[in-house]
Amino acid sequence: MRTDQLRRAYLDFFQDLDHKVYSSAPLVPTNDPTLLFTVAGMVQFKDALTGAATPETPRAVSCQLCMRAGGKHNDLDNVGYTARHHTLFEMLGNFSFGEYFKEEAIDWAWKFVVDFLRFEKERIWITIHPTDDEAKDLWVRKIGIRPERVIPHSDNFWEMGNTGPCGPNTEIFYDQGDSFEGGPPGSPDEDGDRFLEFWNLVFPQFDRQPDGELAPLAAPSVDTGLGLERTAALMQGVASNFATDIFEPLFQAASRIGNVQSIEEALNTPSVRVIVDHIRSCAFLIADGVLPSNEGRGYVLRRVIRRALRHGHRVGASDGFFCRLVDPLVNTMGEAYPGLSDAQSQIESVLEQEEEKFASTLRFGMRLLNSLIQNLAVKELHGETVFKLYDTYGFPLDLTQDIAREHGLTVDVEGFEALMKEQRDRARGAGRFETQETKTVRFETEVEFEGYRNLQVEAQVLELLREDDGELVSVDVLRTGESGRVGLDRTPFYAEAGGQVGDTGRITTNVCSFDVSDTQRMDRQYMHQGKVVRGEIRTGDSVQTQVDAVRRQDVARNHTGTHLLHSALKRILGSHVSQRGSLVAPDRLRFDFAHDQPLTAEEVEQIEDSVNEQIALNTQVKTEVLPYDQAITLGAEALFGEKYGEIVRVLLVGNGYSTEFCGGTHVAATGEIGSLRIVSQSGISAGVRRIEAVTGRGAQARARVDDRALRELSAMLKTNRPGLVDGVTSLLDEKLELMKSLKQSRTSGVANVGRDLATEAETVGDVRVVSAVVDGDADALMSIYDDLRSRMQSYVIALAVVVDRRIQLVCGVSRDLSADIPASELLKFVGSQVGVRGGGKPEMARGGGGTDTDSLPTAMNSVLDWVRDRESLIAS
Ligand code: SER
């Protein structure tokens, strides 16, 4: 029976028993964010099994694609080296949601296996959970299995991930005969291939809670899983899953890879088995929307792809070999899984790109390894070197060992393994999924940006540019005192983007120190700008990098704060608020947004409150790297006019409070922000407003400044803080009163001066002549002039004032005289003596600018004579 027929037969068998047929759910579970991949048929029925959701029908049957790489259910390392492990396999299963239970499940399983598939009864063995007397009784009494073949096994308890439906299980084994090695279940050599488990019947009775507790289910259910590939192998009488019909076209294609000569050789070569297995999981993952990345699911995919590529390298495969396997895969499985055919070209191009990327990593690592080997003092490669090759360049231990062997070197395996263990321990501590690896994220640049997790990494200098009179010149060395830019193969320094300023810090070797004052993108590199403060730095140098961590954390607070602010603005002012610009610096943040009126004080307070509430909740800040479309589905808002790649990074803050595209660096949990204060708002153009705010230490500093001012004010006003406003109000009232009385006294002062001058006036005939220098300013001069005028009928007046050592002059002649002796002439006469120029009308003229104050008294005295000289004119 071909695999396709077996799949169909199973579905039909249970459909005839009133089971509804479900198609395979996506490999990325849609109902359980804690689960890395769909690992079993029951995943899509989880809620129906626990009773959390009402099932559509009480019975279901499916053939589910399952992925068991990464996470708790991880078979990755075994794949290729055993006859029956896969990263991706198909699981047939029948389910009862609180309806039928053990009796029917066992009975139908038996009928399918023995009556329908015609497996030999005598070769069947069973395991049960030691406490499950009911199952034992059914197998022995109802089905008629010999009691010694129903073996209690404490492992027979099935659960998925860390939560969800679980319970005791019973497993069905088939004895493949003595040409295989291994003993019956429960015996010391049960792990051999001879006794093959192919069907697992689980009786979920509990719902595992996040705290580990087993809560009983209201209605016990059934969840079975029959391994399609294994069962096909048994049906087809072949020793390994890989030898079944469904893999054949893949081995056909793989038999032309590299040094492999025939299908037989391909089947017997673990590396080829790895490749054939991995093309299936990689293709289906990509078809389900997973893309290679450095986080979560995408990272597992990348690991699987790279594992396949390395094995390809081992058997001498040529470039592009992996993506050429997509076609034969689609030909075999595309009919059962139309989604695979639909995604064929995408799968091929994703794999091709990954292959190119990995090839350059591999080349770079090889160069590094070769230069290391040449400079080696001893005939051993250090554990640290081997680890670095593994960790940074993806070199597996065996590849490094192969190369070392060619050079007559040994490898410090122990040292390597100790470092591996350290890394695993670190990763375990950091995990969001059940397993996590050290991650790096690669965007559209040639450099590995590692600054999301690390602030210091070891790196190699790829490029040096020296600044010569504002020009950048490519050089091999930068010396003490020289300014320039350093390009590295990997870096923790964030290059300015998305409003966030570039990182600062230091790049060092034993002999050199380069101060980084800014980091900027240049083409596809990150350029570290700064100056050599000690020694010299050369291309090819291995360097230690160190980002200024304190400054980076200040920036992170402001960046996450900006996201919260953006969301709060939308919530309080309305959804029309959209980002128009932003600056994220260590000491402050600036956010420009669409809104057409000033914010009221109340709105500002509400916005601050909303943000600070999120900060106090101290929720974890999460990032997802995922395809653009998925990000949009998550609710991430794309910025108008921004360009996004196919793969985007999305930042999730406060469980749905804020979801935004962002490549920046952020705090790990909102509490780190401390607090956010809005310090100013202004309008910057029509319909666009700007807010400036501070967080963390900035908010603290701001509070301190405000506090000092208030303290000083309290001291000055001799009042406590609540009394300040009243205190200042009464000060202002007092000031108003004082101004009023000052004005009054000024007016009366002017009047006094005017009266005195009028009294002291000389007379020439009927004309009264006043010439004097007065105190005060230009206003006082004019006030006195006006007052004086009002006191006299026929007059000639010349008044001067000195302000800032400059003389100002006003001359006036009453109307009856002004035709004969115009004021402007008098001004000219007096002004010429002291350097004042000016002019005016016959009745009044003004001037200023003169500096000859020494001559002023004489000039003023000369006025009387000037009038006397013109007495005849006046008289006539
Ligand atoms: N969930 C069980 C398993 O994966 C039975 O389907 O083995």
Short mmCIF file of C-alpha atoms and ligand atoms in Angstrom, two decimals, residues 39-43 66 68 73 89 91-95 158-160 169 171 197 199-202 223-226, ligand 1:
data_model
loop_
_atom_site.label_atom_id
_atom_site.label_comp_id
_atom_site.label_asym_id
_atom_site.label_seq_id
_atom_site.Cartn_x
_atom_site.Cartn_y
_atom_site.Cartn_z
CA VAL A 39 3.70 18.84 17.21
CA ALA A 40 0.71 16.52 17.08
CA GLY A 41 -2.70 16.04 15.56
CA MET A 42 -4.40 17.15 18.76
CA VAL A 43 -2.97 20.67 18.65
CA CYS A 66 3.81 17.73 12.57
CA ARG A 68 9.40 18.27 15.87
CA HIS A 73 9.53 18.00 21.14
CA PHE A 89 6.12 13.87 9.60
CA MET A 91 0.31 11.92 11.93
CA LEU A 92 -3.00 10.21 11.38
CA GLY A 93 -5.37 10.53 14.30
CA ASN A 94 -8.90 9.99 15.46
CA PHE A 95 -10.38 12.06 18.27
CA TRP A 158 1.42 12.00 26.93
CA GLU A 159 1.43 15.74 27.07
CA MET A 160 2.21 18.55 24.73
CA ASN A 169 -1.61 6.41 26.90
CA GLU A 171 1.04 2.28 22.51
CA GLU A 197 5.93 1.78 18.05
CA TRP A 199 0.32 4.09 17.10
CA ASN A 200 -0.24 5.98 20.29
CA LEU A 201 -3.69 6.12 21.89
CA VAL A 202 -3.91 8.90 24.47
CA ASP A 223 -6.48 11.54 21.03
CA THR A 224 -4.65 9.04 18.89
CA GLY A 225 -1.59 9.40 16.72
CA LEU A 226 -0.54 6.92 14.05
N1 SER B 1 -0.82 13.40 20.91
C1 SER B 1 -0.30 12.05 20.84
C2 SER B 1 1.05 11.99 20.15
O1 SER B 1 1.47 12.94 19.59
C3 SER B 1 -1.30 11.18 20.14
O2 SER B 1 -1.80 11.81 19.02
O3 SER B 1 1.65 10.95 20.18
#
